[in-house]
PDB file of C-alpha atoms in Angstrom:
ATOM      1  CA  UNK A  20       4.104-117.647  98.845  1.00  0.00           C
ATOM      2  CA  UNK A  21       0.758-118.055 101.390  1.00  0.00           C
ATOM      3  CA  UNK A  22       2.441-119.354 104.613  1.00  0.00           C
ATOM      4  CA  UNK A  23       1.123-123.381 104.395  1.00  0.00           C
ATOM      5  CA  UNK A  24       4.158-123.314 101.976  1.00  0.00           C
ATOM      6  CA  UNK A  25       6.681-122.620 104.042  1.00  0.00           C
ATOM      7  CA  UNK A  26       8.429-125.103 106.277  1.00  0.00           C
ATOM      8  CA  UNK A  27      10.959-125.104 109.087  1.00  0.00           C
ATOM      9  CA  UNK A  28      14.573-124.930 108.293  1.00  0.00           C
ATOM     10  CA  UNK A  29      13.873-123.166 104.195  1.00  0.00           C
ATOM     11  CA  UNK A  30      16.361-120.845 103.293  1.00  0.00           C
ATOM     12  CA  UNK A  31      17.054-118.163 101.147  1.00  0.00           C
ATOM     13  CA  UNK A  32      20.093-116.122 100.768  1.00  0.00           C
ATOM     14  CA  UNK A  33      20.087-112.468  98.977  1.00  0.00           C
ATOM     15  CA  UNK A  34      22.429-111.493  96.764  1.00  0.00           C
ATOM     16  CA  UNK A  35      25.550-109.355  98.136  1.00  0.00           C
ATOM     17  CA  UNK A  36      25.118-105.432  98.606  1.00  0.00           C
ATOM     18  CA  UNK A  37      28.536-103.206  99.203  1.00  0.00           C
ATOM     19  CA  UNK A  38      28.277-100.268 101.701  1.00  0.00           C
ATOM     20  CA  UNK A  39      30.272 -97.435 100.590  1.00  0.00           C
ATOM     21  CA  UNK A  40      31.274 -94.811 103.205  1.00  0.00           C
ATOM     22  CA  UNK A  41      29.071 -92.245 101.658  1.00  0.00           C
ATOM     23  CA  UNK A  42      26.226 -94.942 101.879  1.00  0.00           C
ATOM     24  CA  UNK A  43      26.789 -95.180 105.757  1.00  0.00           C
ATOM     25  CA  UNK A  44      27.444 -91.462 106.501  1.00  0.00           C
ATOM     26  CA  UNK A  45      23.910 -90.585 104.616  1.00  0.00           C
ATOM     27  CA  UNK A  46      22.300 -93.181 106.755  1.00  0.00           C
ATOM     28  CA  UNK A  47      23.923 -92.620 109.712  1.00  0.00           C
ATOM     29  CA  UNK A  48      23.510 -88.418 109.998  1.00  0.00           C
ATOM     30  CA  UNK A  49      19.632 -89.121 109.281  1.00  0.00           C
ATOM     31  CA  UNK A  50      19.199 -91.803 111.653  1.00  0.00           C
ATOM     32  CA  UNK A  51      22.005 -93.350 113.877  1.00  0.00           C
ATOM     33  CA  UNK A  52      24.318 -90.199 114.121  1.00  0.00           C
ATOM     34  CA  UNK A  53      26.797 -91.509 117.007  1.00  0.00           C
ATOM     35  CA  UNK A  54      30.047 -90.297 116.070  1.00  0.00           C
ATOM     36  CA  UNK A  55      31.508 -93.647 115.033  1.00  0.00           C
ATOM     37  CA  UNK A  56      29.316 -93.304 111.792  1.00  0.00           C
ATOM     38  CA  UNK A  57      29.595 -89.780 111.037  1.00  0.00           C
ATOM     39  CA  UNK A  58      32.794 -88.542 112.446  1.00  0.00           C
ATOM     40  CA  UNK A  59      35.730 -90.058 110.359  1.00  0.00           C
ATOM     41  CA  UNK A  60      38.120 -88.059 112.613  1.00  0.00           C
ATOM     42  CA  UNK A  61      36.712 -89.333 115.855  1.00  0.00           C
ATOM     43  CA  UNK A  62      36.122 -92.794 114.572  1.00  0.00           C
ATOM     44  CA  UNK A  63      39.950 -93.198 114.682  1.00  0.00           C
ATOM     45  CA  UNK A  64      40.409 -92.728 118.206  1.00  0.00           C
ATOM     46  CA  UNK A  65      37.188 -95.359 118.885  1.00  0.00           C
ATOM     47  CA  UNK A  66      37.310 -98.865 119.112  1.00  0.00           C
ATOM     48  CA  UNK A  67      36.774 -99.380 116.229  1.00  0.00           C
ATOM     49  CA  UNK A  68      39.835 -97.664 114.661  1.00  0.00           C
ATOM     50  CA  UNK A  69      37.580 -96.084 111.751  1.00  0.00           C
ATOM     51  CA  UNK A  70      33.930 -95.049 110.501  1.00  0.00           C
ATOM     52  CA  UNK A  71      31.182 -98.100 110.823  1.00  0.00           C
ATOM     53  CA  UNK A  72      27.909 -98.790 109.764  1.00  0.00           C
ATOM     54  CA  UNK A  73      24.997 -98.392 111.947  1.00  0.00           C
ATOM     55  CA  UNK A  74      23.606-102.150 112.773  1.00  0.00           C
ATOM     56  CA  UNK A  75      20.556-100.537 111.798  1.00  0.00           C
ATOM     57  CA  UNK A  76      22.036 -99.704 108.480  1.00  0.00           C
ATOM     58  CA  UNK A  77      23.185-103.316 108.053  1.00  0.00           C
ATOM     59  CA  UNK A  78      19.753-104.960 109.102  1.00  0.00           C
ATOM     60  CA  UNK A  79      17.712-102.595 106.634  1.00  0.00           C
ATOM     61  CA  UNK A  80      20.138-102.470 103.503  1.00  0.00           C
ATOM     62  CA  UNK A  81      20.180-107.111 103.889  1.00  0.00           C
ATOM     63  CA  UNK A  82      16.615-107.107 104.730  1.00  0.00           C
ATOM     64  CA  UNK A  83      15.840-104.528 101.489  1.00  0.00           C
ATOM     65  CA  UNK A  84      17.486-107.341  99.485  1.00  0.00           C
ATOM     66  CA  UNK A  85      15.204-110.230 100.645  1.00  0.00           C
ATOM     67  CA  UNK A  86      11.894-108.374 100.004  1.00  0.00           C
ATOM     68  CA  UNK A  87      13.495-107.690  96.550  1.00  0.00           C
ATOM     69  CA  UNK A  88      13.172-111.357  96.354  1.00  0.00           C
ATOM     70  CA  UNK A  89       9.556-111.311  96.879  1.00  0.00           C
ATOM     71  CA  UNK A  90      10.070-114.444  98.607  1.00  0.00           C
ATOM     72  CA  UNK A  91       6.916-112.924 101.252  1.00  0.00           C
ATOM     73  CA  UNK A  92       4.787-111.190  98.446  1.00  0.00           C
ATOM     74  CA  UNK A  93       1.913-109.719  98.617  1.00  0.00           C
ATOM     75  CA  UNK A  94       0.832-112.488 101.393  1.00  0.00           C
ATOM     76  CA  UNK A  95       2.987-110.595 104.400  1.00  0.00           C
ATOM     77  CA  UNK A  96       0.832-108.869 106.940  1.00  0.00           C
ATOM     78  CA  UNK A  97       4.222-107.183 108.066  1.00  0.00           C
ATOM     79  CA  UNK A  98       6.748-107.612 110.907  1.00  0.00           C
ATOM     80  CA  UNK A  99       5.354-108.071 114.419  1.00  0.00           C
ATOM     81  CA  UNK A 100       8.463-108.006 116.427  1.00  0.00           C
ATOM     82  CA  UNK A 101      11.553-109.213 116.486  1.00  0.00           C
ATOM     83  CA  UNK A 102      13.267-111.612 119.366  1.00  0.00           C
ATOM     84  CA  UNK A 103      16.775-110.402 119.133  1.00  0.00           C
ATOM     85  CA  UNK A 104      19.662-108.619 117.490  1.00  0.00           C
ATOM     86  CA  UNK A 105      23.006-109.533 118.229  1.00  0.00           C
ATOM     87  CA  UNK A 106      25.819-107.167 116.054  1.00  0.00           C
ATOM     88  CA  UNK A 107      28.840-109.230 116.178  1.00  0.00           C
ATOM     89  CA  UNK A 108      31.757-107.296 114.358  1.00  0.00           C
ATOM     90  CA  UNK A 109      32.212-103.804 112.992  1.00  0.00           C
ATOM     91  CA  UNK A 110      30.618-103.217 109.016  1.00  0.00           C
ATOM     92  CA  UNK A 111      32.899-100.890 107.229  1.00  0.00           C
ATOM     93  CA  UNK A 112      33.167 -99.220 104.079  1.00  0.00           C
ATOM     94  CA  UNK A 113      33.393-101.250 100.960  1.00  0.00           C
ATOM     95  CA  UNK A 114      32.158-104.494 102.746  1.00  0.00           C
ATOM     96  CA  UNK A 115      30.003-106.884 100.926  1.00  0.00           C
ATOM     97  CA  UNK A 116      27.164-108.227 102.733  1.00  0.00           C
ATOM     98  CA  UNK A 117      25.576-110.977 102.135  1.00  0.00           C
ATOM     99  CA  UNK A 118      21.867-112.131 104.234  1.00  0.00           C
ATOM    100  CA  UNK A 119      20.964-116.113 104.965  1.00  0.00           C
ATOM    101  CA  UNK A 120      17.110-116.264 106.192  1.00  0.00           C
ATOM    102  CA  UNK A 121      15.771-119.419 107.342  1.00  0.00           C
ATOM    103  CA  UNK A 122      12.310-120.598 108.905  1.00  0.00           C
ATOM    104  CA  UNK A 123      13.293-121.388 112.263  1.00  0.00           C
ATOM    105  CA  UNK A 124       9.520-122.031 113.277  1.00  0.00           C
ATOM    106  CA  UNK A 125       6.073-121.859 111.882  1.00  0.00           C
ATOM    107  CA  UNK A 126       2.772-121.338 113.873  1.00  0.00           C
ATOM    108  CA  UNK A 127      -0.881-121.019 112.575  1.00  0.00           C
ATOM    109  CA  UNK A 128      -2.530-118.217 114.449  1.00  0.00           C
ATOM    110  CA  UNK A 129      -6.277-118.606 113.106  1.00  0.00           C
ATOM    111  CA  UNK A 130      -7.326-120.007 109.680  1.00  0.00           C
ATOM    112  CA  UNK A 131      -6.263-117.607 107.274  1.00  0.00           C
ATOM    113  CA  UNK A 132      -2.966-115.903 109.214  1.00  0.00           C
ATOM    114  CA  UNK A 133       0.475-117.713 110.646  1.00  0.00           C
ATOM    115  CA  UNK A 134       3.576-116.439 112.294  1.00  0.00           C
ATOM    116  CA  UNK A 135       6.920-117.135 110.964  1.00  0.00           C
ATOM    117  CA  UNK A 136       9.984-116.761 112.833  1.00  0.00           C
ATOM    118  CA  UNK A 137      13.108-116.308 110.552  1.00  0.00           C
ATOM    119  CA  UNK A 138      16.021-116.077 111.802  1.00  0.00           C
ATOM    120  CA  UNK A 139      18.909-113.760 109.838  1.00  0.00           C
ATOM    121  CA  UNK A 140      22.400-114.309 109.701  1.00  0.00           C
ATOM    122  CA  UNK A 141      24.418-111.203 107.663  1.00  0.00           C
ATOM    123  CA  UNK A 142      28.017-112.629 106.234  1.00  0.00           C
ATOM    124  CA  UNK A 143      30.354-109.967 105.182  1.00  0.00           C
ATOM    125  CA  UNK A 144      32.913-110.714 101.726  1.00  0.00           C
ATOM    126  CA  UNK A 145      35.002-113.106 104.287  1.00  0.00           C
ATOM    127  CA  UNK A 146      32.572-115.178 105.085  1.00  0.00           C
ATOM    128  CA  UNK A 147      32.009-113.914 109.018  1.00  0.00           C
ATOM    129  CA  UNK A 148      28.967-113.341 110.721  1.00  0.00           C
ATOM    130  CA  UNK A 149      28.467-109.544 111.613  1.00  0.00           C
ATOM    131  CA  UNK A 150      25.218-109.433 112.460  1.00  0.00           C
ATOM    132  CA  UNK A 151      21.873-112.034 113.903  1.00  0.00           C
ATOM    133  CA  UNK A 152      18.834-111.296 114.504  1.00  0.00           C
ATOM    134  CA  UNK A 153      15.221-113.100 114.682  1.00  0.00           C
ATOM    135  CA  UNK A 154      12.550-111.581 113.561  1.00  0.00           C
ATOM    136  CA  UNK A 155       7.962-112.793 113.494  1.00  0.00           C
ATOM    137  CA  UNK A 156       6.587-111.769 110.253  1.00  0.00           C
ATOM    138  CA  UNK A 157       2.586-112.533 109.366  1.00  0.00           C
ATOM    139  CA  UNK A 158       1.351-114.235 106.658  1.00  0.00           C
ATOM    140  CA  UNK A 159      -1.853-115.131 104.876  1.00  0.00           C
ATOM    141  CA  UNK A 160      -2.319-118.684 105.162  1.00  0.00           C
ATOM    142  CA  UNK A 161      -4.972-119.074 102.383  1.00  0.00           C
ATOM    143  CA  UNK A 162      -5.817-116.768  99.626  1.00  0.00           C
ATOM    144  CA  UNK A 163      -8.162-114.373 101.079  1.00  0.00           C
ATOM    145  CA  UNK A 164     -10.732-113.002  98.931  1.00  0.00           C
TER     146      UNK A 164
END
C-alpha cells in the first residue's frame, strides 16, 4: 500500500505470538541482559516476582508480526522515530501477545513521500494492555519509477 491509501483511524491487528521463557532468556542475554530477564533466581526476589520479557523483546517480536502482514510493503522508507513507549505490565513466559496498529495521523512530506504516525497497542491472552508506543514510518506516496 503507497501512503495516499491510508487514512486516519485504519487498523490492523496481527495475529497472536507466545513468548516462551527460552524465547526471552535468548533475547534478553544478547540484548537487554538486566537480571529480571536472565536471572530466574534473582527475578524472584524483584518486583516482579519472576523472569520478564524485555519491552524491547515485546515491541520487536508484535512489530515482526505486522511486517509479516506486508500491510507497508515494499512502499516503507523505514522508521524515522518513534514518539513514545509506555510498558504498562510485566510480559511473562507463555503469554500470548497480540498487536492493534492504527493511523493516528497522516502527513505528506513532498510529492512522492508521507509520514505516518501509528500508534501500537500490545494486548496480552487477557485482553490487557502491556505495552504503547507511537511510532513515524515513511512511505512512498506514488509509485516511483
Amino acid at each position: 500500500m503507497d501512503f495516499s491509501t491510508f487514512y486516519d483511524g485504519q487498523s490492523f491487528t496481527t495475529e497472536s505470538v507466545r513468548i516462551t521463557k527460552d524465547d526471552i532468556l535468548d533475547f534478553a542475554t544478547r540484548y537487554d541482559p538486566q537480571y529480571f530477564h536472565v536471572n530466574e533466581e534473582k527475578a524472584m526476589n524483584s518486583p516482579y516476582n519472576g523472569i520478564i520479557a524485555s519491552g524491547f523483546h515485546t515491541i520487536s517480536v508484535v512489530w515482526a508480526k505486522f511486517i509479516g502482514m506486508d500491510v507497508l510493503g515494499t512502499d516503507c522508507l523505514g522508521g524515522v522515530g518513534a514518539e513514545s513507549i509506555i510498558w504498562k505490565e510485566p510480559v511473562r513466559p507463555e503469554d500470548e501477545l497480540t498487536g492493534h496498529f492504527t493511523v493516528k495521523d497522516k502527513q505528506p512530506l513532498s510529492n512522492n513521500r508521507g509520514l505516518l504516525t501509528i500508534m501500537i497497542s500490545i494486548l496480552n491472552g487477557s485482553d490487557r494492555e502491556v505495552c504503547h508506543a507511537t511510532v513515524k514510518v515513511v512511505l512512498k506516496n506514488q509509485k516511483e519509477e
